[in-house]
């Protein structure tokens, strides 16, 4: 049993049902509970994550198959320049040693890179298989300062004004909810696809491949952007398995007709590019 040991993370949690503060019920019990009148309890799994989703939210997010493909692809290191840039920005703005929340953390590839320098990180995702994979990874790496919970990023089990940095990487950006949990002067770091992201792959699939739309509708609009960087990387997939892993972790996987998707099935190698924008916003 992996126990939630990081007191800083426990202190920012709140009950998804009654919003009361949370505590570890008995040292070593693997149960966290709220201090509200109904004492809502949340069991930690054998790998240490908790399910904070409410019945109306459960079952969404990425499937086990998608999580497996993305983990396999990310573990090959193609996105490590992106991950390192996010980690550097997080360290730069984490000046008070407070808590980082990774909203839409998937299987924790970026979360764990942020945690490696000792930052206390809470990863939130609505996908149970993703959170389970993230937690297994933290357990494998004996990392006590990363904790993962199943919950929607639209309504996180986190206290108002309690966290120092929110990272939001290729996942839904919910400005109001992220601002709610951030401390005054806290920072929101959003990573999303730049114009040229994966164009090499898109050119194989589509006859008229368009540049990506960078003015995403959900990007923050009521909070000040204080820094923006663009990170590029050359991606060389040397076998079809890797090509298909990459394809299945993109939104195109869901949007593309079978006829167009099938074009990738015979591709033995693919050179494409990562083009990622990382924007930093400061809460006031
Ligand atoms: C493209 S993946 C990115 C995962 C991870 N940040 C990464 O870059 O490897 C998007 C993630 O957002 C999660 N997601 C989608 N809608 C969500 C919601 N309403 N609440 C929490 N997570 C959500 C999915 O389950 C998935 O893990
Ligand atoms: Zn409660």
XYZ file of N, CA and C in Angstrom, residues 34-231:
594
model
N -12.914 13.476 4.817
C -13.131 14.918 4.954
C -13.527 15.242 6.388
N -13.348 16.511 6.749
C -13.668 16.937 8.111
C -15.106 17.441 8.213
N -15.912 17.224 7.147
C -17.308 17.662 7.165
C -18.146 16.754 8.051
N -19.412 17.128 8.299
C -20.266 16.355 9.209
C -20.505 14.919 8.738
N -20.412 14.664 7.441
C -20.687 13.300 6.944
C -19.436 12.446 6.808
N -18.274 12.991 7.107
C -16.991 12.275 7.025
C -16.900 11.410 5.761
N -16.972 12.055 4.593
C -16.816 11.299 3.339
C -15.412 10.712 3.286
N -15.333 9.423 2.895
C -14.035 8.724 2.899
C -13.627 8.334 1.484
N -12.334 8.351 1.244
C -11.782 7.981 -0.069
C -10.634 7.017 0.160
N -10.815 5.790 -0.341
C -9.754 4.778 -0.197
C -8.650 5.043 -1.197
N -7.425 4.894 -0.756
C -6.323 4.935 -1.713
C -6.176 3.533 -2.292
N -5.934 3.449 -3.597
C -5.755 2.140 -4.234
C -4.408 1.552 -3.822
N -4.164 0.329 -4.256
C -2.891 -0.308 -3.890
C -1.695 0.451 -4.462
N -1.925 1.211 -5.560
C -0.815 2.010 -6.089
C -0.886 3.460 -5.617
N -1.888 3.785 -4.808
C -1.859 5.070 -4.102
C -2.721 6.187 -4.649
N -3.552 5.934 -5.684
C -4.384 7.043 -6.153
C -5.769 6.990 -5.521
N -6.518 8.090 -5.655
C -7.863 8.132 -5.092
C -8.853 8.506 -6.184
N -10.075 8.029 -6.021
C -11.116 8.393 -6.979
C -12.018 9.454 -6.338
N -11.890 10.701 -6.822
C -12.686 11.811 -6.294
C -13.828 12.172 -7.236
N -14.024 11.337 -8.287
C -15.040 11.738 -9.265
C -16.423 11.480 -8.690
N -17.358 12.335 -9.086
C -18.726 12.134 -8.642
C -19.417 11.278 -9.691
N -20.510 10.568 -9.315
C -21.115 9.624 -10.259
C -21.397 10.251 -11.619
N -21.808 11.535 -11.637
C -22.142 12.166 -12.922
C -20.905 12.384 -13.794
N -19.713 12.319 -13.193
C -18.495 12.608 -13.971
C -17.753 11.341 -14.375
N -18.049 10.224 -13.734
C -17.156 9.084 -13.906
C -17.289 8.447 -15.293
N -16.208 7.816 -15.709
C -16.229 7.071 -16.969
C -15.716 7.842 -18.166
N -15.383 9.133 -18.013
C -14.938 9.904 -19.172
C -13.431 9.857 -19.351
N -12.967 10.658 -20.295
C -11.531 10.773 -20.541
C -10.991 9.646 -21.372
N -9.672 9.564 -21.418
C -9.023 8.622 -22.335
C -9.203 7.167 -21.905
N -9.354 6.303 -22.900
C -9.535 4.867 -22.642
C -8.201 4.213 -22.305
N -8.289 2.979 -21.795
C -7.066 2.233 -21.458
C -6.185 2.051 -22.692
N -6.821 1.833 -23.860
C -6.042 1.617 -25.092
C -5.281 2.898 -25.459
N -5.971 4.041 -25.373
C -5.326 5.324 -25.698
C -4.183 5.611 -24.722
N -4.424 5.316 -23.452
C -3.402 5.569 -22.422
C -2.155 4.724 -22.686
N -2.385 3.473 -23.072
C -1.255 2.562 -23.321
C -0.427 3.057 -24.511
N -1.132 3.463 -25.579
C -0.411 3.932 -26.781
C 0.371 5.203 -26.463
N -0.254 6.127 -25.731
C 0.429 7.396 -25.426
C 1.635 7.156 -24.520
N 1.461 6.272 -23.533
C 2.598 5.977 -22.639
C 3.758 5.422 -23.434
N 3.437 4.466 -24.339
C 4.505 3.827 -25.120
C 5.233 4.874 -25.950
N 4.465 5.776 -26.583
C 5.090 6.788 -27.440
C 5.916 7.776 -26.595
N 5.323 8.292 -25.538
C 6.030 9.307 -24.731
C 7.295 8.726 -24.100
N 7.227 7.456 -23.712
C 8.399 6.842 -23.072
C 9.572 6.659 -24.039
N 9.311 6.834 -25.336
C 10.415 6.776 -26.309
C 11.176 8.105 -26.351
N 10.670 9.111 -25.635
C 11.459 10.340 -25.430
C 11.296 11.432 -26.473
N 10.391 11.254 -27.471
C 10.280 12.264 -28.538
C 9.882 13.644 -27.996
N 9.111 13.641 -26.910
C 8.612 14.914 -26.384
C 9.447 15.416 -25.197
N 10.626 14.840 -24.998
C 11.381 15.275 -23.819
C 11.784 16.750 -23.866
N 12.048 17.363 -25.055
C 12.330 18.812 -25.031
C 11.127 19.620 -24.511
N 9.922 19.134 -24.839
C 8.711 19.829 -24.377
C 8.580 19.660 -22.866
N 8.786 18.423 -22.414
C 8.667 18.130 -20.987
C 9.699 18.930 -20.176
N 10.922 19.000 -20.699
C 11.965 19.730 -19.976
C 11.654 21.230 -19.928
N 11.090 21.755 -21.025
C 10.745 23.187 -21.036
C 9.642 23.470 -20.013
N 8.676 22.567 -19.911
C 7.588 22.763 -18.937
C 8.144 22.677 -17.515
N 9.034 21.736 -17.304
C 9.630 21.576 -15.961
C 10.426 22.826 -15.570
N 11.179 23.359 -16.534
C 12.002 24.554 -16.254
C 11.119 25.754 -15.903
N 10.040 25.934 -16.689
C 9.145 27.065 -16.412
C 8.468 26.891 -15.055
N 8.086 25.650 -14.743
C 7.427 25.398 -13.453
C 8.386 25.738 -12.310
N 9.631 25.279 -12.415
C 10.613 25.577 -11.356
C 10.841 27.082 -11.240
N 10.878 27.761 -12.396
C 11.129 29.207 -12.385
C 10.044 29.952 -11.598
N 8.783 29.528 -11.781
C 7.690 30.274 -11.149
C 7.267 29.695 -9.801
N 7.813 28.542 -9.444
C 7.444 27.930 -8.157
C 8.388 28.478 -7.083
N 8.174 29.728 -6.730
C 9.152 30.388 -5.861
C 8.864 30.140 -4.380
N 7.667 29.657 -4.044
C 7.326 29.514 -2.618
C 7.285 28.046 -2.173
N 7.791 27.134 -2.994
C 7.779 25.694 -2.674
C 6.362 25.182 -2.419
N 5.369 25.850 -3.025
C 3.978 25.424 -2.842
C 3.635 24.247 -3.749
N 2.332 23.975 -3.861
C 1.876 22.791 -4.594
C 1.618 23.130 -6.073
N 1.975 22.159 -6.932
C 1.689 22.252 -8.366
C 0.528 21.297 -8.655
N -0.451 21.751 -9.426
C -1.515 20.852 -9.892
C -1.349 20.670 -11.397
N -1.309 19.411 -11.846
C -1.248 19.134 -13.282
C -2.662 18.732 -13.710
N -3.366 19.668 -14.350
C -4.785 19.478 -14.680
C -4.925 18.781 -16.035
N -5.459 17.560 -16.020
C -5.528 16.742 -17.242
C -4.187 16.067 -17.452
N -3.721 15.383 -16.393
C -2.321 14.902 -16.326
C -2.056 13.647 -17.147
N -3.133 12.989 -17.643
C -2.908 11.737 -18.362
C -2.163 10.749 -17.482
N -1.210 10.032 -18.074
C -0.489 9.004 -17.299
C 0.760 9.573 -16.642
N 0.782 10.891 -16.458
C 1.788 11.504 -15.582
C 3.171 11.683 -16.176
N 3.279 11.622 -17.510
C 4.606 11.766 -18.125
C 5.220 13.122 -17.754
N 4.470 14.199 -17.913
C 4.986 15.536 -17.597
C 4.985 15.764 -16.078
N 3.959 15.250 -15.412
C 3.828 15.430 -13.955
C 5.067 14.910 -13.234
N 5.502 13.716 -13.641
C 6.627 13.091 -12.942
C 7.938 13.833 -13.214
N 8.034 14.460 -14.372
C 9.244 15.243 -14.646
C 9.271 16.495 -13.762
N 8.078 17.039 -13.481
C 7.999 18.210 -12.586
C 8.333 17.777 -11.153
N 7.896 16.566 -10.795
C 8.097 16.085 -9.413
C 9.553 15.710 -9.126
N 10.322 15.495 -10.190
C 11.660 14.910 -9.965
C 12.581 15.820 -9.130
N 12.305 17.137 -9.154
C 13.147 18.034 -8.354
C 12.577 18.291 -6.968
N 11.586 17.498 -6.592
C 11.068 17.603 -5.227
C 9.801 18.421 -5.078
N 9.286 19.002 -6.185
C 8.039 19.775 -6.067
C 6.890 18.838 -5.686
N 5.968 19.330 -4.867
C 4.785 18.549 -4.494
C 3.751 18.711 -5.605
N 3.409 17.625 -6.282
C 2.538 17.734 -7.455
C 1.312 16.838 -7.301
N 0.146 17.411 -7.600
C -1.101 16.654 -7.595
C -1.619 16.603 -9.038
N -1.669 15.400 -9.604
C -2.146 15.225 -10.974
C -3.613 14.827 -10.967
N -4.411 15.520 -11.787
C -5.856 15.273 -11.837
C -6.245 14.896 -13.262
N -7.003 13.834 -13.396
C -7.509 13.458 -14.728
C -8.815 12.692 -14.534
N -9.709 12.818 -15.507
C -11.005 12.129 -15.398
C -10.901 10.664 -15.820
N -9.787 10.312 -16.468
C -9.631 8.932 -16.956
C -9.024 8.034 -15.874
N -9.790 7.016 -15.471
C -9.271 6.094 -14.440
C -8.020 5.369 -14.904
N -8.009 4.809 -16.146
C -6.780 4.115 -16.560
C -5.568 5.037 -16.591
N -5.769 6.312 -16.942
C -4.631 7.247 -16.994
C -4.094 7.490 -15.586
N -4.999 7.736 -14.646
C -4.568 8.037 -13.276
C -3.916 6.808 -12.637
N -4.451 5.652 -12.942
C -3.849 4.428 -12.407
C -2.425 4.248 -12.946
N -2.255 4.509 -14.256
C -0.915 4.381 -14.862
C 0.051 5.403 -14.242
N -0.449 6.609 -14.000
C 0.400 7.662 -13.417
C 0.845 7.261 -12.013
N -0.096 6.721 -11.266
C 0.206 6.352 -9.891
C 1.185 5.182 -9.815
N 1.012 4.251 -10.759
C 1.954 3.111 -10.815
C 3.356 3.630 -11.088
N 3.429 4.610 -11.944
C 4.725 5.176 -12.291
C 5.363 5.832 -11.057
N 4.552 6.580 -10.299
C 5.077 7.238 -9.090
C 5.543 6.192 -8.083
N 4.787 5.099 -7.998
C 5.167 4.036 -7.055
C 6.481 3.378 -7.494
N 6.546 3.076 -8.801
C 7.753 2.460 -9.354
C 8.980 3.322 -9.094
N 8.802 4.626 -9.208
C 9.944 5.540 -9.031
C 10.095 5.985 -7.569
N 9.339 5.332 -6.668
C 9.381 5.633 -5.231
C 9.278 7.135 -4.973
N 8.338 7.769 -5.696
C 8.187 9.221 -5.589
C 7.021 9.536 -4.636
N 7.333 10.102 -3.473
C 6.299 10.401 -2.487
C 5.691 11.788 -2.658
N 6.299 12.591 -3.530
C 5.797 13.965 -3.667
C 4.899 14.143 -4.895
N 4.458 13.024 -5.500
C 3.457 13.117 -6.578
C 2.269 12.257 -6.179
N 1.069 12.839 -6.281
C -0.161 12.129 -5.923
C -1.146 12.342 -7.075
N -1.971 11.314 -7.356
C -2.873 11.405 -8.503
C -4.310 11.095 -8.081
N -5.245 11.824 -8.641
C -6.647 11.597 -8.319
C -7.520 11.670 -9.557
N -8.570 10.834 -9.564
C -9.554 10.871 -10.641
C -10.564 11.965 -10.309
N -10.665 12.948 -11.185
C -11.647 14.026 -11.005
C -11.707 14.820 -12.294
N -12.783 15.597 -12.446
C -12.889 16.445 -13.631
C -12.134 17.742 -13.397
N -11.485 18.242 -14.437
C -10.795 19.533 -14.294
C -11.805 20.689 -14.214
N -13.086 20.397 -14.467
C -14.103 21.442 -14.339
C -14.498 21.657 -12.884
N -14.167 20.666 -12.029
C -14.563 20.765 -10.616
C -13.585 19.924 -9.809
N -12.466 20.536 -9.429
C -11.410 19.739 -8.795
C -11.555 19.734 -7.269
N -11.123 18.650 -6.622
C -11.230 18.558 -5.160
C -10.080 19.322 -4.486
N -10.019 20.612 -4.802
C -8.886 21.436 -4.361
C -9.432 22.745 -3.786
N -8.832 23.174 -2.681
C -9.326 24.369 -1.972
C -9.062 25.655 -2.765
N -9.909 26.633 -2.553
C -9.750 27.938 -3.212
C -8.396 28.537 -2.843
N -7.745 29.179 -3.780
C -6.536 29.964 -3.510
C -5.423 29.204 -2.814
N -5.233 27.920 -3.153
C -4.290 27.111 -2.368
C -3.042 26.662 -3.112
N -3.028 26.737 -4.446
C -1.879 26.160 -5.149
C -1.060 27.247 -5.854
N 0.215 26.934 -6.068
C 1.144 27.940 -6.603
C 1.217 27.921 -8.123
N 1.159 26.720 -8.705
C 1.259 26.594 -10.173
C 0.241 25.554 -10.644
N -0.463 25.873 -11.723
C -1.288 24.874 -12.416
C -0.656 24.654 -13.783
N -0.367 23.390 -14.120
C 0.070 23.088 -15.479
C -1.089 22.420 -16.202
N -1.199 22.702 -17.505
C -2.328 22.210 -18.287
C -1.788 21.891 -19.681
N -1.559 20.605 -19.898
C -0.769 20.190 -21.058
C -1.632 19.361 -22.017
N -1.890 19.895 -23.179
C -2.712 19.217 -24.203
C -4.024 18.700 -23.603
N -4.620 19.461 -22.719
C -5.839 19.003 -22.039
C -6.802 20.194 -21.947
N -8.085 19.935 -21.639
C -9.039 21.049 -21.602
C -8.585 22.143 -20.641
N -8.671 23.386 -21.110
C -8.241 24.521 -20.279
C -9.483 25.195 -19.703
N -9.615 25.182 -18.382
C -10.820 25.679 -17.720
C -10.409 26.868 -16.844
N -10.312 28.011 -17.486
C -9.728 29.195 -16.842
C -10.327 29.483 -15.460
N -11.642 29.486 -15.351
C -12.259 29.872 -14.073
C -11.880 28.921 -12.947
N -11.872 27.618 -13.264
C -11.539 26.632 -12.229
C -10.066 26.734 -11.850
N -9.187 26.966 -12.816
C -7.764 27.070 -12.506
C -7.496 28.343 -11.686
N -8.196 29.411 -12.027
C -8.021 30.652 -11.247
C -8.554 30.482 -9.828
N -9.627 29.707 -9.700
C -10.203 29.492 -8.362
C -9.191 28.850 -7.422
N -8.438 27.870 -7.917
C -7.530 27.137 -7.013
C -6.176 27.827 -6.843
N -5.854 28.762 -7.749
C -4.534 29.410 -7.659
C -4.488 30.442 -6.540
N -3.316 30.498 -5.886
C -3.057 31.572 -4.930
C -2.997 32.896 -5.685
N -3.126 33.981 -4.965
C -2.864 35.289 -5.571
C -1.416 35.248 -6.056
N -1.168 35.722 -7.245
C 0.167 35.690 -7.872
C 0.587 34.286 -8.314
N -0.285 33.296 -8.188
C 0.030 31.956 -8.698
C 0.065 31.981 -10.226
N 0.570 30.901 -10.802
C 0.851 30.902 -12.233
C 0.194 29.706 -12.926
N -0.383 29.978 -14.090
C -0.986 28.920 -14.919
C -0.115 28.735 -16.165
N 0.320 27.495 -16.391
C 1.177 27.191 -17.548
C 0.392 26.283 -18.493
N 0.109 26.783 -19.700
C -0.712 26.025 -20.650
C 0.137 25.636 -21.861
N 0.170 24.339 -22.180
C 0.914 23.876 -23.358
C -0.083 23.371 -24.392
N 0.079 23.842 -25.631
C -0.860 23.447 -26.685
C -0.162 23.474 -28.039
N -0.824 22.880 -29.029
C -0.204 22.714 -30.350
C -0.005 24.038 -31.060
N 1.219 24.249 -31.595
C 1.486 25.397 -32.453
C 1.044 25.083 -33.886
N 1.165 26.093 -34.749
C 0.672 25.968 -36.143
C 1.186 24.726 -36.876
N 2.484 24.434 -36.656
C 3.099 23.371 -37.462
C 3.100 22.005 -36.779
N 2.451 21.918 -35.629
C 2.522 20.678 -34.859
C 2.050 19.472 -35.692
N 2.926 18.493 -35.840
C 2.634 17.217 -36.528
C 2.200 17.367 -37.985
N 2.646 18.450 -38.643
C 2.248 18.666 -40.045
C 2.695 17.506 -40.940
N 3.867 16.942 -40.665
C 4.369 15.825 -41.480
C 3.382 14.664 -41.473
N 2.801 14.404 -40.316
C 1.808 13.329 -40.211
C 0.502 13.738 -40.907
N 0.104 14.989 -40.704
C -1.160 15.447 -41.291
C -1.112 15.435 -42.822
N 0.086 15.710 -43.377
C 0.193 15.730 -44.847
C -0.023 14.344 -45.447
N 0.310 13.313 -44.672
C 0.067 11.946 -45.186
C -1.424 11.618 -45.129
N -2.081 12.096 -44.081
C -3.494 11.719 -43.894
C -4.425 12.526 -44.809
N -4.193 13.849 -44.857
C -5.160 14.723 -45.538
C -4.624 15.244 -46.873
N -5.508 15.356 -47.845
C -5.093 15.921 -49.134
C -4.743 17.403 -48.966
N -5.554 18.114 -48.171
C -5.258 19.540 -47.905
C -5.038 19.708 -46.413
N -3.815 19.509 -45.961
C -3.554 19.603 -44.513
C -3.440 21.071 -44.117
N -4.286 21.494 -43.183
C -4.260 22.888 -42.728
C -3.305 23.054 -41.559
N -2.769 24.292 -41.422
C -1.995 24.614 -40.216
C -2.954 24.562 -39.026
N -2.432 24.285 -37.838
C -3.297 24.245 -36.654
C -3.779 25.648 -36.298
N -4.986 25.695 -35.770
C -5.555 26.947 -35.272
C -4.970 27.204 -33.879
N -4.207 28.287 -33.716
C -3.572 28.489 -32.400
C -4.432 29.315 -31.440
N -5.470 29.963 -31.965
C -6.335 30.761 -31.073
C -7.468 29.887 -30.537
N -7.086 28.910 -29.745
C -8.076 27.984 -29.185
C -9.100 28.736 -28.355
N -10.364 28.349 -28.479
C -11.429 29.086 -27.798
C -11.304 29.016 -26.279
N -10.703 27.950 -25.752
C -10.670 27.824 -24.282
C -9.406 28.425 -23.651
N -8.568 29.088 -24.433
C -7.375 29.691 -23.817
C -7.800 30.829 -22.886
N -7.043 31.063 -21.796
C -7.445 32.093 -20.841
C -7.601 33.468 -21.487
N -8.634 34.199 -21.051
C -8.825 35.534 -21.619
C -8.938 36.613 -20.552
N -9.079 36.201 -19.281
C -9.233 37.199 -18.208
C -8.067 37.195 -17.247
N -6.951 36.714 -17.682
C -5.792 36.584 -16.812
C -4.597 36.956 -17.686
N -3.594 37.611 -17.059
C -2.531 38.214 -17.869
C -1.476 37.197 -18.306
N -1.172 37.179 -19.609
C -0.090 36.327 -20.094
C 1.232 37.045 -19.822
N 2.156 36.365 -19.144
C 3.419 37.030 -18.784
C 4.617 36.453 -19.530
N 4.462 35.308 -20.152
C 5.580 34.737 -20.897
C 5.016 33.718 -21.888
N 5.694 33.613 -23.036
C 5.281 32.593 -24.013
C 6.532 32.076 -24.706
N 6.663 30.754 -24.778
C 7.777 30.197 -25.536
C 7.222 29.182 -26.532
N 8.042 28.880 -27.539
C 7.641 27.897 -28.536
C 8.739 26.846 -28.576
N 8.360 25.593 -28.422
C 9.362 24.516 -28.392
C 9.152 23.614 -29.591
